[in-house]
Coordinates of C-alpha atoms in Angstrom, one line a residue:
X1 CA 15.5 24.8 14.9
X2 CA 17.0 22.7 12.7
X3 CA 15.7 20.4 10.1
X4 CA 15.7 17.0 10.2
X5 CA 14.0 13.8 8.0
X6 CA 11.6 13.2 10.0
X7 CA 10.8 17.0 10.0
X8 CA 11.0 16.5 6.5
X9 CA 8.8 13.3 6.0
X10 CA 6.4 14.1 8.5
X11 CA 5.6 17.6 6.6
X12 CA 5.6 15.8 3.3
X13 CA 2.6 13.5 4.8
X14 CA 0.9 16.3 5.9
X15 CA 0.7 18.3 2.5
X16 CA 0.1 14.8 0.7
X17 CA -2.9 14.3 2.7
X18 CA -4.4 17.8 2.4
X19 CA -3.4 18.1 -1.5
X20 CA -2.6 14.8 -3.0
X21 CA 0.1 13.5 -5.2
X22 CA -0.3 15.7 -8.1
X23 CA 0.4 18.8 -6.1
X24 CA 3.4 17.7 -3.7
X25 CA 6.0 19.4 -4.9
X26 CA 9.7 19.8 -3.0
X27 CA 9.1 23.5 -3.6
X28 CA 5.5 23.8 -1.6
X29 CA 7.5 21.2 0.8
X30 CA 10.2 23.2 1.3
X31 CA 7.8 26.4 1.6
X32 CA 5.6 24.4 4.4
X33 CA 8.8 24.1 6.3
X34 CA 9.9 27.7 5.6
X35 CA 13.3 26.3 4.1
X36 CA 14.6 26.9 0.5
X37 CA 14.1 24.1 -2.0
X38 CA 17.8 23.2 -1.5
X39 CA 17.8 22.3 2.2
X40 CA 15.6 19.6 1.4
X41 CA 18.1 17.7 -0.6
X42 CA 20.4 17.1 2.9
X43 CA 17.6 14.8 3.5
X44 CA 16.4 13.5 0.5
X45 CA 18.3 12.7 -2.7
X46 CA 14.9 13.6 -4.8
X47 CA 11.3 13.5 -4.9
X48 CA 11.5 9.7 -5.9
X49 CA 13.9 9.2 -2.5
X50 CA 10.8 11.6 -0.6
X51 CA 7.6 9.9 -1.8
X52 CA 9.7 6.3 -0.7
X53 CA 10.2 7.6 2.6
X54 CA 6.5 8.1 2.7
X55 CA 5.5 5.5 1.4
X56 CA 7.8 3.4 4.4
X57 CA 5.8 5.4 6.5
X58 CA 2.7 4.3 5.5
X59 CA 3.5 0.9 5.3
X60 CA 5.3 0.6 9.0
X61 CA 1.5 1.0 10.1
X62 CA 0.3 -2.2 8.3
X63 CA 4.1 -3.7 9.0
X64 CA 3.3 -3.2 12.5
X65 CA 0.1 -5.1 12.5
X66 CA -0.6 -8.2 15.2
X67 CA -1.0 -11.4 13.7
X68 CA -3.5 -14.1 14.3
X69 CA -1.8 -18.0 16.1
X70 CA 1.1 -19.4 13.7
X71 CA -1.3 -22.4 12.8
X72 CA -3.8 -20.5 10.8
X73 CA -2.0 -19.2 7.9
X74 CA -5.1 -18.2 5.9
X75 CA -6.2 -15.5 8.3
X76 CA -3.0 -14.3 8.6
X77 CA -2.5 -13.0 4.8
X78 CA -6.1 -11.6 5.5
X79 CA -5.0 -9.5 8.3
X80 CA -1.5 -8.5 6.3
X81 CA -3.7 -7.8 3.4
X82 CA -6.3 -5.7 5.2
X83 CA -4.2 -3.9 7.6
X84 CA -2.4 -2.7 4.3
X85 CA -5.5 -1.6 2.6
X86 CA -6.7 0.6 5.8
X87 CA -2.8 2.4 6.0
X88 CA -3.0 3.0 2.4
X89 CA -6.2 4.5 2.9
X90 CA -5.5 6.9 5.8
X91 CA -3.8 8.8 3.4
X92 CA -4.8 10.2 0.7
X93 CA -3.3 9.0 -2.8
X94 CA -1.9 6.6 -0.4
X95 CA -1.8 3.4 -2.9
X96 CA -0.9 5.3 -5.7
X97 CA 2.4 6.5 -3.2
X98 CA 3.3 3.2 -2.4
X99 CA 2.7 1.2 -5.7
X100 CA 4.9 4.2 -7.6
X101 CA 7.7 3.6 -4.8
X102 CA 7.5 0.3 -4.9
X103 CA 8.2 -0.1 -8.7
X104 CA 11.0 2.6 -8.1
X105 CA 12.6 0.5 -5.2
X106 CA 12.2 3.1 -3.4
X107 CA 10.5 1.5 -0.1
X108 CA 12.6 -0.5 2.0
X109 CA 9.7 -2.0 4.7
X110 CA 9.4 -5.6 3.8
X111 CA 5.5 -6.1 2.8
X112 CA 6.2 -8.6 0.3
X113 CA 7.7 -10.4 2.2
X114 CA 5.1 -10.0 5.3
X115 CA 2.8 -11.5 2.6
X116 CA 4.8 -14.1 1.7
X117 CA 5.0 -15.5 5.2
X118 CA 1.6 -17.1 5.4
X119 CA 1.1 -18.2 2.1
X120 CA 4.8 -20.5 2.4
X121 CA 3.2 -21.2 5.6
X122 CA 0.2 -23.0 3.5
X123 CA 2.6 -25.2 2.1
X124 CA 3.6 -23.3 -1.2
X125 CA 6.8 -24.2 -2.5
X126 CA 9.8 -21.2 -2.3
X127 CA 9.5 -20.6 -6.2
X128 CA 5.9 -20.0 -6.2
X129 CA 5.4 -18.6 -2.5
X130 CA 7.3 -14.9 -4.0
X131 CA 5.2 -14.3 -7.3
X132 CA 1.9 -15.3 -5.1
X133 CA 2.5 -12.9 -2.6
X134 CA 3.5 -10.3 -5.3
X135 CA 0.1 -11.2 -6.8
X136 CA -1.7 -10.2 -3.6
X137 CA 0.5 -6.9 -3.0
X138 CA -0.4 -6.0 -6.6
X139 CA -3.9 -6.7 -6.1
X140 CA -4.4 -4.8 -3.0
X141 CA -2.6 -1.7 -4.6
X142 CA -4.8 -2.1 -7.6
X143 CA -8.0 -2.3 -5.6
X144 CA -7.5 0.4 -3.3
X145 CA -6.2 2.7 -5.7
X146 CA -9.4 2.2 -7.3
X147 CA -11.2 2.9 -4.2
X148 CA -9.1 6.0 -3.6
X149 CA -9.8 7.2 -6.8
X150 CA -13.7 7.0 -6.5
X151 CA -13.7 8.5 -3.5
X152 CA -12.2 11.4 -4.4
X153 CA -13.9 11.5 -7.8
X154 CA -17.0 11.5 -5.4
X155 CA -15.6 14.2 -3.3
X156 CA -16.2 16.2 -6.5
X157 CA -19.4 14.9 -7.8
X158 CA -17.5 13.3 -10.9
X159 CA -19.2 10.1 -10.6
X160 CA -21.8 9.2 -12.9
X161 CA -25.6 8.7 -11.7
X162 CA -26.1 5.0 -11.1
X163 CA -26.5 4.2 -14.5
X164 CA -22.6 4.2 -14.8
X165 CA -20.2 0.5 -14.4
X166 CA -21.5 -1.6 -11.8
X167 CA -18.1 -1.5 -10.3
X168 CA -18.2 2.4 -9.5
X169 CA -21.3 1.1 -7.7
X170 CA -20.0 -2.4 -5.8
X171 CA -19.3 -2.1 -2.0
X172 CA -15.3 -1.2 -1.7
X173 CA -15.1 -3.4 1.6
X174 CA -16.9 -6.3 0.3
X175 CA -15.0 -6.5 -3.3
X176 CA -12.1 -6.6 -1.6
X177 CA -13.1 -9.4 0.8
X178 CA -14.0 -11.3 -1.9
X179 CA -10.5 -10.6 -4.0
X180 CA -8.7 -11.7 -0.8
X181 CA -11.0 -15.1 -0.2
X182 CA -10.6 -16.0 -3.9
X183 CA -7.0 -15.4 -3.3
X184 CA -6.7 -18.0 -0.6
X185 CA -9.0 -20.3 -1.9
X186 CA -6.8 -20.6 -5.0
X187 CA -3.4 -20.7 -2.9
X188 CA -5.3 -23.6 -1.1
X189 CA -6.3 -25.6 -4.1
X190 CA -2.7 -25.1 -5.7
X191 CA -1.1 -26.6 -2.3
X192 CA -3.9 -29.7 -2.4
X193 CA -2.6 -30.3 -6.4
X194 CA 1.1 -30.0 -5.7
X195 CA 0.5 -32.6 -3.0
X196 CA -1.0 -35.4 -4.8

């Protein structure tokens, strides 16, 4: 059989989810797929070119997501926003995948510009519509990455007892709501100044 990127992505999903960033290597890729190190590079210029590919996998999922009516652009950057949260966080090390690929330009699926959509939609001029939507990408990366971490520091029983940060101890879900609402309430009261 031979090898092909998808074999090659799909595999590198599969070890990322069992043994997280820190331990996907092209060798134990290569080794999953019974290949030498060197057939891998047919298919990927480098691990940088790899971890983009996966991370354009993991973003198709939220890129894929159904929108709500054209008229109601607020609840569309919600369900942009939250569907990428949930497909960063059905894999693990997920954010940390994408935000890494993303500063490398290594992801070609448009999110920024799936988040951008709404928020010119709410009346934001071009200039501003770009950096907002940048500022929400950034935020959900941050935020889940935090999640992602505490869960796994969990996993291991890392956490301190709940005399630790009252953010290891704040609901996940709801912080996140919040993050996004704030966002759209200030998107909203920057639209109402620029109009007067």
């Amino acid at each position: 059989m031979q090898l092909t990127r998808t074999d090659v992505v799909d595999a590198a999903v599969a070890l990322l989810d069992e043994y997280g960033l820190a331990d996907l290597s092209m060798r134990r890729l290569a080794t999953s797929l019974g290949v030498a190190p060197g057939a891998l590079y047919w298919h990927v210029a480098n691990k940088q070119a790899l971890l983009g590919a996966v991370a354009d996998r993991i973003l198709l999922r939220a890129a894929a997501t159904d929108l709500p009516a054209e008229d109601e652009w607020d609840a569309r950057l919600l369900a942009v926003a939250d569907a990428l949260r949930d497909a960063l966080l059905s894999h693990r090390d997920g954010a940390e995948v994408v935000a890494a690929s993303l500063a490398a330009r290594q992801v070609s699926v448009p999110i920024r510009d799936r988040l951008a959509e709404p928020v010119r939609a709410a009346g934001l001029a071009e200039d501003e519509a770009d950096p907002a939507a940048l500022a929400v990408l950034h935020f959900v990366l941050g935020a889940t990455t935090d999640e992602q971490s505490r869960m796994q520091l969990d996993s291991l029983g890392a956490l301190p007892d709940d005399e630790g940060p009252v953010a290891l101890g704040t609901d996940a879900a709801a912080g996140f709501a919040l993050g996004l609402t704030l966002f759209v309430d200030g998107i909203r009261h920057r639209v109402r100044t620029l109009e007067r």
